[in-house]
Amino acid sequence: MAIKPKYVKQLATLLLEKYPQSFNTDFETNKENVARLTNVESKGVRNRIAGYITRKKASSAAAA
């Protein structure tokens, strides 16, 4: 697993705080929501953010 850049973590955390109901453990859904809620134009960065959110949601769901 690669180390995520700081901006990916910051934006993902901000999105999870503002729109927690918009994200779940499904990467495809999260990818669409990141595209809808942000102005990130780069597909690679958008996918990294969606992947980070997916991992955070999956780890929080497993811990609960």
CSV table of N, CA and C in Angstrom, one decimal:
chain,number,residue,atom,x,y,z
A,1,MET,N,0.9,-1.2,0.0
A,1,MET,CA,0.0,0.0,0.0
A,1,MET,C,0.9,1.2,0.0
A,2,ALA,N,0.6,2.2,-0.9
A,2,ALA,CA,1.4,3.4,-1.0
A,2,ALA,C,1.0,4.4,0.1
A,3,ILE,N,1.9,5.3,0.4
A,3,ILE,CA,1.7,6.3,1.3
A,3,ILE,C,0.9,7.4,0.6
A,4,LYS,N,-0.2,7.9,1.2
A,4,LYS,CA,-1.0,8.9,0.5
A,4,LYS,C,-0.5,10.3,0.8
A,5,PRO,N,-0.5,11.1,-0.2
A,5,PRO,CA,-0.1,12.5,0.0
A,5,PRO,C,-1.0,13.2,1.0
A,6,LYS,N,-0.4,14.3,1.6
A,6,LYS,CA,-1.1,15.0,2.6
A,6,LYS,C,-2.4,15.6,2.1
A,7,TYR,N,-2.4,16.1,0.9
A,7,TYR,CA,-3.6,16.8,0.3
A,7,TYR,C,-4.7,15.8,0.1
A,8,VAL,N,-4.4,14.5,-0.2
A,8,VAL,CA,-5.4,13.5,-0.4
A,8,VAL,C,-6.1,13.2,1.0
A,9,LYS,N,-5.3,13.1,2.0
A,9,LYS,CA,-5.8,12.8,3.4
A,9,LYS,C,-6.7,14.0,3.9
A,10,GLN,N,-6.2,15.2,3.6
A,10,GLN,CA,-6.9,16.4,4.1
A,10,GLN,C,-8.2,16.5,3.4
A,11,LEU,N,-8.3,16.4,2.1
A,11,LEU,CA,-9.5,16.5,1.4
A,11,LEU,C,-10.5,15.4,1.7
A,12,ALA,N,-10.0,14.2,1.8
A,12,ALA,CA,-10.9,13.1,2.2
A,12,ALA,C,-11.5,13.2,3.6
A,13,THR,N,-10.6,13.7,4.5
A,13,THR,CA,-11.1,13.9,5.9
A,13,THR,C,-12.2,15.0,5.9
A,14,LEU,N,-11.9,16.1,5.2
A,14,LEU,CA,-12.9,17.2,5.1
A,14,LEU,C,-14.2,16.7,4.5
A,15,LEU,N,-14.2,15.9,3.4
A,15,LEU,CA,-15.4,15.4,2.8
A,15,LEU,C,-16.1,14.5,3.8
A,16,LEU,N,-15.4,13.6,4.5
A,16,LEU,CA,-16.1,12.7,5.4
A,16,LEU,C,-16.7,13.5,6.6
A,17,GLU,N,-16.1,14.6,7.0
A,17,GLU,CA,-16.7,15.4,8.1
A,17,GLU,C,-18.0,16.2,7.6
A,18,LYS,N,-17.9,16.7,6.3
A,18,LYS,CA,-19.0,17.5,5.8
A,18,LYS,C,-20.2,16.6,5.3
A,19,TYR,N,-19.8,15.5,4.6
A,19,TYR,CA,-20.8,14.7,4.0
A,19,TYR,C,-20.7,13.2,4.4
A,20,PRO,N,-20.8,12.9,5.6
A,20,PRO,CA,-20.6,11.5,6.0
A,20,PRO,C,-21.6,10.5,5.4
A,21,GLN,N,-22.8,11.0,5.2
A,21,GLN,CA,-23.8,10.1,4.6
A,21,GLN,C,-23.6,9.8,3.1
A,22,SER,N,-22.8,10.6,2.5
A,22,SER,CA,-22.5,10.4,1.0
A,22,SER,C,-21.6,9.3,0.7
A,23,PHE,N,-20.9,8.7,1.7
A,23,PHE,CA,-19.8,7.8,1.4
A,23,PHE,C,-20.1,6.5,2.1
A,24,ASN,N,-19.6,5.3,1.5
A,24,ASN,CA,-19.8,4.0,2.1
A,24,ASN,C,-18.5,3.2,1.8
A,25,THR,N,-18.6,1.9,1.8
A,25,THR,CA,-17.5,1.0,1.6
A,25,THR,C,-17.4,0.6,0.1
A,26,ASP,N,-18.2,1.2,-0.8
A,26,ASP,CA,-18.1,0.9,-2.2
A,26,ASP,C,-17.3,1.9,-2.9
A,27,PHE,N,-16.2,1.5,-3.5
A,27,PHE,CA,-15.3,2.5,-4.2
A,27,PHE,C,-16.0,3.2,-5.3
A,28,GLU,N,-16.8,2.5,-6.2
A,28,GLU,CA,-17.4,3.2,-7.3
A,28,GLU,C,-18.4,4.3,-6.9
A,29,THR,N,-19.2,4.0,-5.9
A,29,THR,CA,-20.1,5.1,-5.3
A,29,THR,C,-19.3,6.2,-4.8
A,30,ASN,N,-18.2,5.9,-4.0
A,30,ASN,CA,-17.4,7.0,-3.5
A,30,ASN,C,-16.7,7.8,-4.6
A,31,LYS,N,-16.3,7.2,-5.6
A,31,LYS,CA,-15.7,7.9,-6.8
A,31,LYS,C,-16.6,8.9,-7.4
A,32,GLU,N,-17.9,8.5,-7.6
A,32,GLU,CA,-18.9,9.3,-8.2
A,32,GLU,C,-19.2,10.5,-7.2
A,33,ASN,N,-19.2,10.2,-5.9
A,33,ASN,CA,-19.5,11.3,-5.0
A,33,ASN,C,-18.4,12.3,-4.8
A,34,VAL,N,-17.1,11.8,-4.9
A,34,VAL,CA,-16.0,12.7,-4.9
A,34,VAL,C,-16.1,13.6,-6.1
A,35,ALA,N,-16.4,13.1,-7.3
A,35,ALA,CA,-16.5,13.9,-8.5
A,35,ALA,C,-17.6,14.9,-8.4
A,36,ARG,N,-18.7,14.5,-7.7
A,36,ARG,CA,-19.8,15.4,-7.6
A,36,ARG,C,-19.6,16.5,-6.6
A,37,LEU,N,-18.9,16.2,-5.5
A,37,LEU,CA,-18.7,17.2,-4.4
A,37,LEU,C,-17.5,18.0,-4.5
A,38,THR,N,-16.6,17.7,-5.4
A,38,THR,CA,-15.3,18.5,-5.5
A,38,THR,C,-15.1,19.0,-6.9
A,39,ASN,N,-14.1,19.8,-7.1
A,39,ASN,CA,-13.7,20.3,-8.4
A,39,ASN,C,-12.4,19.7,-8.9
A,40,VAL,N,-12.1,18.5,-8.3
A,40,VAL,CA,-10.8,17.8,-8.7
A,40,VAL,C,-11.0,17.3,-10.2
A,41,GLU,N,-10.1,17.8,-11.0
A,41,GLU,CA,-10.2,17.4,-12.4
A,41,GLU,C,-9.4,16.2,-12.8
A,42,SER,N,-8.4,15.9,-12.0
A,42,SER,CA,-7.5,14.8,-12.3
A,42,SER,C,-8.2,13.5,-11.9
A,43,LYS,N,-8.3,12.5,-12.8
A,43,LYS,CA,-9.0,11.3,-12.5
A,43,LYS,C,-8.1,10.5,-11.5
A,44,GLY,N,-6.8,10.5,-11.6
A,44,GLY,CA,-6.0,9.8,-10.7
A,44,GLY,C,-6.1,10.3,-9.2
A,45,VAL,N,-6.1,11.6,-9.1
A,45,VAL,CA,-6.3,12.2,-7.7
A,45,VAL,C,-7.7,11.9,-7.2
A,46,ARG,N,-8.7,12.0,-8.0
A,46,ARG,CA,-10.1,11.7,-7.6
A,46,ARG,C,-10.1,10.3,-7.1
A,47,ASN,N,-9.5,9.4,-7.8
A,47,ASN,CA,-9.5,7.9,-7.5
A,47,ASN,C,-8.8,7.7,-6.2
A,48,ARG,N,-7.7,8.4,-6.0
A,48,ARG,CA,-6.9,8.3,-4.7
A,48,ARG,C,-7.8,8.7,-3.5
A,49,ILE,N,-8.5,9.8,-3.7
A,49,ILE,CA,-9.3,10.3,-2.6
A,49,ILE,C,-10.4,9.3,-2.3
A,50,ALA,N,-11.1,8.9,-3.4
A,50,ALA,CA,-12.2,7.9,-3.2
A,50,ALA,C,-11.7,6.6,-2.6
A,51,GLY,N,-10.5,6.2,-2.9
A,51,GLY,CA,-9.9,5.0,-2.3
A,51,GLY,C,-9.6,5.1,-0.9
A,52,TYR,N,-9.0,6.3,-0.5
A,52,TYR,CA,-8.7,6.6,0.9
A,52,TYR,C,-10.0,6.6,1.7
A,53,ILE,N,-11.1,7.3,1.2
A,53,ILE,CA,-12.3,7.3,1.9
A,53,ILE,C,-12.9,5.9,2.0
A,54,THR,N,-12.8,5.1,1.0
A,54,THR,CA,-13.3,3.7,1.1
A,54,THR,C,-12.6,2.9,2.2
A,55,ARG,N,-11.3,3.1,2.3
A,55,ARG,CA,-10.5,2.4,3.3
A,55,ARG,C,-10.9,2.9,4.7
A,56,LYS,N,-11.1,4.2,4.8
A,56,LYS,CA,-11.4,4.7,6.1
A,56,LYS,C,-12.8,4.2,6.6
A,57,LYS,N,-13.8,4.2,5.6
A,57,LYS,CA,-15.1,3.7,6.0
A,57,LYS,C,-15.1,2.2,6.3
A,58,ALA,N,-14.3,1.4,5.5
A,58,ALA,CA,-14.2,0.0,5.8
A,58,ALA,C,-13.5,-0.3,7.1
A,59,SER,N,-12.5,0.5,7.5
A,59,SER,CA,-11.9,0.2,8.8
A,59,SER,C,-12.8,0.7,9.9
A,60,SER,N,-13.5,1.7,9.8
A,60,SER,CA,-14.5,2.2,10.8
A,60,SER,C,-15.6,1.2,10.9
A,61,ALA,N,-16.1,0.6,9.8
A,61,ALA,CA,-17.2,-0.4,9.9
A,61,ALA,C,-16.7,-1.6,10.5
A,62,ALA,N,-15.4,-2.0,10.3
A,62,ALA,CA,-14.9,-3.2,10.9
A,62,ALA,C,-14.7,-3.0,12.4
A,63,ALA,N,-14.4,-1.8,12.8
A,63,ALA,CA,-14.1,-1.6,14.2
A,63,ALA,C,-15.4,-1.5,15.0
A,64,ALA,N,-16.5,-1.2,14.3
A,64,ALA,CA,-17.8,-1.0,15.0
A,64,ALA,C,-18.5,-2.3,15.3
